């Protein structure tokens, strides 16, 4: 093994659990219950109406991410202009559904935008990364979503964001598991595909692409808040 391809959200970084915790806390402060589920449902429904939804789906950018992405990447100015009204509408409809005060929608949308900027690693991720570096493995970080949000999430925990071994599908126009998204780091090195293991979140969405390309044994750790406690292995590195 020479190169290890790593997913970011809900593999190294806790993503959905953080969004859930922040939204539930905001809901309690607003006097409503089940706020995470209500906001998530409204965000997903309204996100599908966005004119750029097919592009967002192609690069793996989610409705919940749209509630706190800055859209500061050049070329995303239209999304930045769209985001404010979208967020306010999501929170207003979620509050109305929960019997809360819809006039607090903008306040809560802005609070989520601020407070969601937390980037906790999973407990086992630090040890895993340290062991990989100790063994001299090249680590490639391949993420889904808009580039500025992924750079912010990565840099928030000191993960590489300017290295040639980091990328987001906003640069390539396709997200994992499409084959092209997983081939870019190792192809220039001329390494056999069996020497390009991948570790990600789910067999279908994250780890499938490398398998389609014939990459080496890959693993997964669960997904979307239902994460099984299966950290990347620290033994059997000689695959």
Short mmCIF file of C-alpha atoms in Angstrom, two decimals:
data_model
loop_
_atom_site.label_atom_id
_atom_site.label_comp_id
_atom_site.label_asym_id
_atom_site.label_seq_id
_atom_site.Cartn_x
_atom_site.Cartn_y
_atom_site.Cartn_z
CA UNK A 1 0.00 0.00 0.00
CA UNK A 2 1.37 3.40 -1.02
CA UNK A 3 -1.59 5.75 -1.30
CA UNK A 4 -4.73 5.94 0.81
CA UNK A 5 -7.78 7.80 -0.50
CA UNK A 6 -9.87 9.28 2.29
CA UNK A 7 -13.36 10.70 2.42
CA UNK A 8 -13.95 13.61 4.83
CA UNK A 9 -17.51 14.04 6.13
CA UNK A 10 -18.68 11.30 8.48
CA UNK A 11 -15.44 9.41 7.86
CA UNK A 12 -12.81 11.67 9.45
CA UNK A 13 -15.03 14.59 10.48
CA UNK A 14 -18.35 14.33 12.26
CA UNK A 15 -20.81 16.03 9.93
CA UNK A 16 -24.46 15.05 10.29
CA UNK A 17 -24.22 14.61 14.09
CA UNK A 18 -23.02 18.20 14.40
CA UNK A 19 -25.85 19.57 12.25
CA UNK A 20 -28.33 17.58 14.32
CA UNK A 21 -26.94 18.85 17.61
CA UNK A 22 -26.91 22.50 16.52
CA UNK A 23 -30.44 22.41 15.10
CA UNK A 24 -31.90 20.61 18.10
CA UNK A 25 -30.30 23.18 20.39
CA UNK A 26 -31.74 26.03 18.33
CA UNK A 27 -35.13 24.34 18.39
CA UNK A 28 -35.10 24.07 22.16
CA UNK A 29 -34.27 27.76 22.43
CA UNK A 30 -37.17 28.52 20.08
CA UNK A 31 -39.52 26.31 22.07
CA UNK A 32 -40.09 23.63 19.43
CA UNK A 33 -39.38 19.90 19.38
CA UNK A 34 -37.91 17.76 16.62
CA UNK A 35 -36.41 20.76 14.92
CA UNK A 36 -33.61 18.88 13.17
CA UNK A 37 -35.99 16.54 11.34
CA UNK A 38 -38.29 19.41 10.36
CA UNK A 39 -35.50 21.63 9.04
CA UNK A 40 -33.87 18.75 7.19
CA UNK A 41 -37.14 17.75 5.50
CA UNK A 42 -37.96 21.31 4.43
CA UNK A 43 -34.40 21.97 3.25
CA UNK A 44 -34.36 18.83 1.12
CA UNK A 45 -37.75 19.55 -0.42
CA UNK A 46 -36.92 23.17 -1.29
CA UNK A 47 -33.38 22.31 -2.40
CA UNK A 48 -34.80 20.06 -5.12
CA UNK A 49 -36.52 23.14 -6.56
CA UNK A 50 -33.26 25.06 -6.95
CA UNK A 51 -32.24 25.65 -10.59
CA UNK A 52 -28.77 24.24 -9.93
CA UNK A 53 -30.00 21.11 -8.13
CA UNK A 54 -28.77 18.62 -10.79
CA UNK A 55 -25.26 20.11 -10.49
CA UNK A 56 -25.43 19.98 -6.68
CA UNK A 57 -26.53 16.35 -6.80
CA UNK A 58 -23.71 15.51 -9.21
CA UNK A 59 -21.02 16.90 -6.90
CA UNK A 60 -22.54 15.60 -3.67
CA UNK A 61 -23.62 18.97 -2.21
CA UNK A 62 -26.47 18.44 0.24
CA UNK A 63 -29.45 20.54 1.32
CA UNK A 64 -28.14 20.76 4.89
CA UNK A 65 -24.79 22.00 3.60
CA UNK A 66 -26.64 24.69 1.66
CA UNK A 67 -27.80 26.10 5.00
CA UNK A 68 -24.26 27.01 6.04
CA UNK A 69 -22.05 27.10 2.92
CA UNK A 70 -20.48 30.50 2.23
CA UNK A 71 -20.44 29.97 -1.56
CA UNK A 72 -17.30 32.07 -1.74
CA UNK A 73 -15.73 29.99 -4.51
CA UNK A 74 -15.41 32.08 -7.69
CA UNK A 75 -18.25 31.22 -10.02
CA UNK A 76 -20.77 30.52 -7.24
CA UNK A 77 -22.02 34.10 -6.89
CA UNK A 78 -25.52 33.13 -8.03
CA UNK A 79 -25.70 30.50 -5.30
CA UNK A 80 -24.58 33.03 -2.69
CA UNK A 81 -27.43 35.32 -3.75
CA UNK A 82 -29.92 32.44 -3.72
CA UNK A 83 -28.91 31.09 -0.32
CA UNK A 84 -30.29 33.80 1.98
CA UNK A 85 -33.95 33.60 0.90
CA UNK A 86 -33.71 29.80 0.71
CA UNK A 87 -32.46 29.53 4.29
CA UNK A 88 -35.04 31.92 5.67
CA UNK A 89 -37.85 30.03 3.91
CA UNK A 90 -36.59 26.68 5.23
CA UNK A 91 -36.58 27.88 8.81
CA UNK A 92 -39.89 29.73 8.47
CA UNK A 93 -41.69 26.65 7.16
CA UNK A 94 -40.07 24.40 9.78
CA UNK A 95 -41.19 26.78 12.54
CA UNK A 96 -44.72 26.98 11.15
CA UNK A 97 -44.93 23.21 11.00
CA UNK A 98 -43.72 22.92 14.60
CA UNK A 99 -46.07 25.59 15.92
CA UNK A 100 -43.22 28.00 16.59
CA UNK A 101 -42.80 31.68 15.79
CA UNK A 102 -42.13 32.04 12.02
CA UNK A 103 -40.92 35.61 12.53
CA UNK A 104 -37.77 34.12 14.09
CA UNK A 105 -36.82 32.37 10.82
CA UNK A 106 -34.05 34.75 9.78
CA UNK A 107 -32.63 34.85 13.31
CA UNK A 108 -32.42 31.05 13.49
CA UNK A 109 -31.08 30.70 9.94
CA UNK A 110 -28.27 33.13 10.76
CA UNK A 111 -27.61 31.38 14.06
CA UNK A 112 -27.23 28.02 12.31
CA UNK A 113 -24.93 29.57 9.71
CA UNK A 114 -22.66 30.77 12.55
CA UNK A 115 -22.90 27.89 15.00
CA UNK A 116 -22.58 25.04 12.50
CA UNK A 117 -18.91 25.94 11.98
CA UNK A 118 -17.60 23.12 14.18
CA UNK A 119 -15.30 20.41 12.88
CA UNK A 120 -14.83 17.60 15.42
CA UNK A 121 -12.91 14.54 14.27
CA UNK A 122 -14.13 11.10 15.21
CA UNK A 123 -12.11 9.87 18.21
CA UNK A 124 -10.24 7.20 16.26
CA UNK A 125 -9.36 9.47 13.34
CA UNK A 126 -6.37 11.16 15.03
CA UNK A 127 -4.67 7.83 15.79
CA UNK A 128 -5.45 6.49 12.33
CA UNK A 129 -3.94 9.50 10.57
CA UNK A 130 -0.87 9.45 12.81
CA UNK A 131 -0.28 5.77 12.06
CA UNK A 132 -0.72 6.31 8.33
CA UNK A 133 1.84 9.12 8.36
CA UNK A 134 4.23 7.06 10.49
CA UNK A 135 4.13 4.35 7.84
CA UNK A 136 4.91 6.89 5.13
CA UNK A 137 1.65 6.52 3.26
CA UNK A 138 0.56 9.25 0.89
CA UNK A 139 -2.84 10.50 2.05
CA UNK A 140 -5.28 11.85 -0.54
CA UNK A 141 -8.34 13.71 0.73
CA UNK A 142 -11.19 13.54 -1.77
CA UNK A 143 -14.38 15.25 -0.62
CA UNK A 144 -17.87 15.88 -1.90
CA UNK A 145 -19.53 19.27 -2.11
CA UNK A 146 -18.62 22.87 -2.94
CA UNK A 147 -14.89 23.64 -2.67
CA UNK A 148 -15.03 26.51 -0.18
CA UNK A 149 -17.09 24.54 2.35
CA UNK A 150 -14.81 21.52 2.09
CA UNK A 151 -11.68 23.66 2.41
CA UNK A 152 -13.14 25.29 5.50
CA UNK A 153 -14.05 21.94 7.06
CA UNK A 154 -10.61 20.51 6.32
CA UNK A 155 -8.62 23.49 7.54
CA UNK A 156 -10.75 23.66 10.67
CA UNK A 157 -9.00 20.47 11.81
CA UNK A 158 -5.61 21.05 10.24
CA UNK A 159 -6.19 18.59 7.41
CA UNK A 160 -4.46 19.32 4.08
CA UNK A 161 -6.32 21.77 1.85
CA UNK A 162 -3.56 23.17 -0.37
CA UNK A 163 -1.76 19.89 -1.01
CA UNK A 164 -1.95 18.35 -4.48
CA UNK A 165 -3.39 15.37 -2.62
CA UNK A 166 -6.64 17.08 -1.73
CA UNK A 167 -9.60 17.82 -3.95
CA UNK A 168 -13.34 18.34 -4.04
CA UNK A 169 -15.72 17.43 -6.85
CA UNK A 170 -16.46 21.11 -7.40
CA UNK A 171 -13.13 21.11 -9.24
CA UNK A 172 -13.88 18.00 -11.30
CA UNK A 173 -17.65 18.23 -11.81
CA UNK A 174 -18.41 14.81 -10.35
CA UNK A 175 -18.50 13.32 -6.89
CA UNK A 176 -17.57 9.93 -5.57
CA UNK A 177 -18.42 7.24 -6.41
CA UNK A 178 -17.95 8.20 -10.07
CA UNK A 179 -14.80 6.51 -11.35
CA UNK A 180 -13.03 9.69 -12.46
CA UNK A 181 -13.20 11.23 -9.00
CA UNK A 182 -11.11 8.42 -7.52
CA UNK A 183 -8.57 7.96 -10.31
CA UNK A 184 -6.95 11.43 -10.30
CA UNK A 185 -4.45 11.10 -7.40
CA UNK A 186 -2.79 7.82 -8.30
CA UNK A 187 -2.89 7.64 -12.08
CA UNK A 188 -0.01 10.12 -12.59
CA UNK A 189 2.16 7.98 -10.32
CA UNK A 190 1.72 4.91 -12.47
CA UNK A 191 0.75 2.78 -9.49
CA UNK A 192 -1.30 -0.38 -10.07
CA UNK A 193 -4.90 0.12 -9.09
CA UNK A 194 -4.65 -2.60 -6.44
CA UNK A 195 -2.24 -0.31 -4.58
CA UNK A 196 -4.82 2.48 -4.25
CA UNK A 197 -6.99 1.54 -1.25
CA UNK A 198 -9.90 3.79 -0.36
CA UNK A 199 -11.66 4.42 2.92
CA UNK A 200 -14.98 6.22 3.00
CA UNK A 201 -18.48 6.41 4.35
CA UNK A 202 -20.68 4.01 2.38
CA UNK A 203 -20.12 1.26 -0.19
CA UNK A 204 -22.46 2.93 -2.70
CA UNK A 205 -21.79 6.65 -2.37
CA UNK A 206 -18.15 6.81 -1.37
CA UNK A 207 -16.35 3.53 -1.80
CA UNK A 208 -18.09 2.28 -4.93
CA UNK A 209 -16.14 4.38 -7.40
CA UNK A 210 -12.70 3.10 -6.51
CA UNK A 211 -14.02 -0.46 -6.65
CA UNK A 212 -15.35 0.15 -10.15
CA UNK A 213 -11.88 1.35 -11.10
CA UNK A 214 -10.31 -1.85 -9.79
CA UNK A 215 -8.71 -0.13 -6.80
CA UNK A 216 -7.54 -2.20 -3.89
CA UNK A 217 -9.58 -3.37 -0.90
CA UNK A 218 -11.70 -0.60 0.50
CA UNK A 219 -13.65 -0.11 3.69
CA UNK A 220 -16.51 1.87 5.03
CA UNK A 221 -17.53 3.16 8.42
CA UNK A 222 -21.29 3.63 8.24
CA UNK A 223 -23.10 6.79 7.24
CA UNK A 224 -25.30 9.74 8.04
CA UNK A 225 -25.55 9.54 11.79
CA UNK A 226 -25.99 5.75 11.81
CA UNK A 227 -22.27 5.22 11.90
CA UNK A 228 -21.03 1.82 12.96
CA UNK A 229 -17.89 1.82 15.08
CA UNK A 230 -15.60 0.43 12.41
CA UNK A 231 -12.49 2.63 12.26
CA UNK A 232 -10.06 2.25 9.39
CA UNK A 233 -7.72 -0.62 10.18
CA UNK A 234 -4.33 -0.16 11.82
CA UNK A 235 -3.30 -3.71 11.00
CA UNK A 236 -3.05 -5.43 7.66
CA UNK A 237 -1.49 -2.37 6.06
CA UNK A 238 0.49 -4.50 3.64
CA UNK A 239 -2.53 -5.21 1.42
#
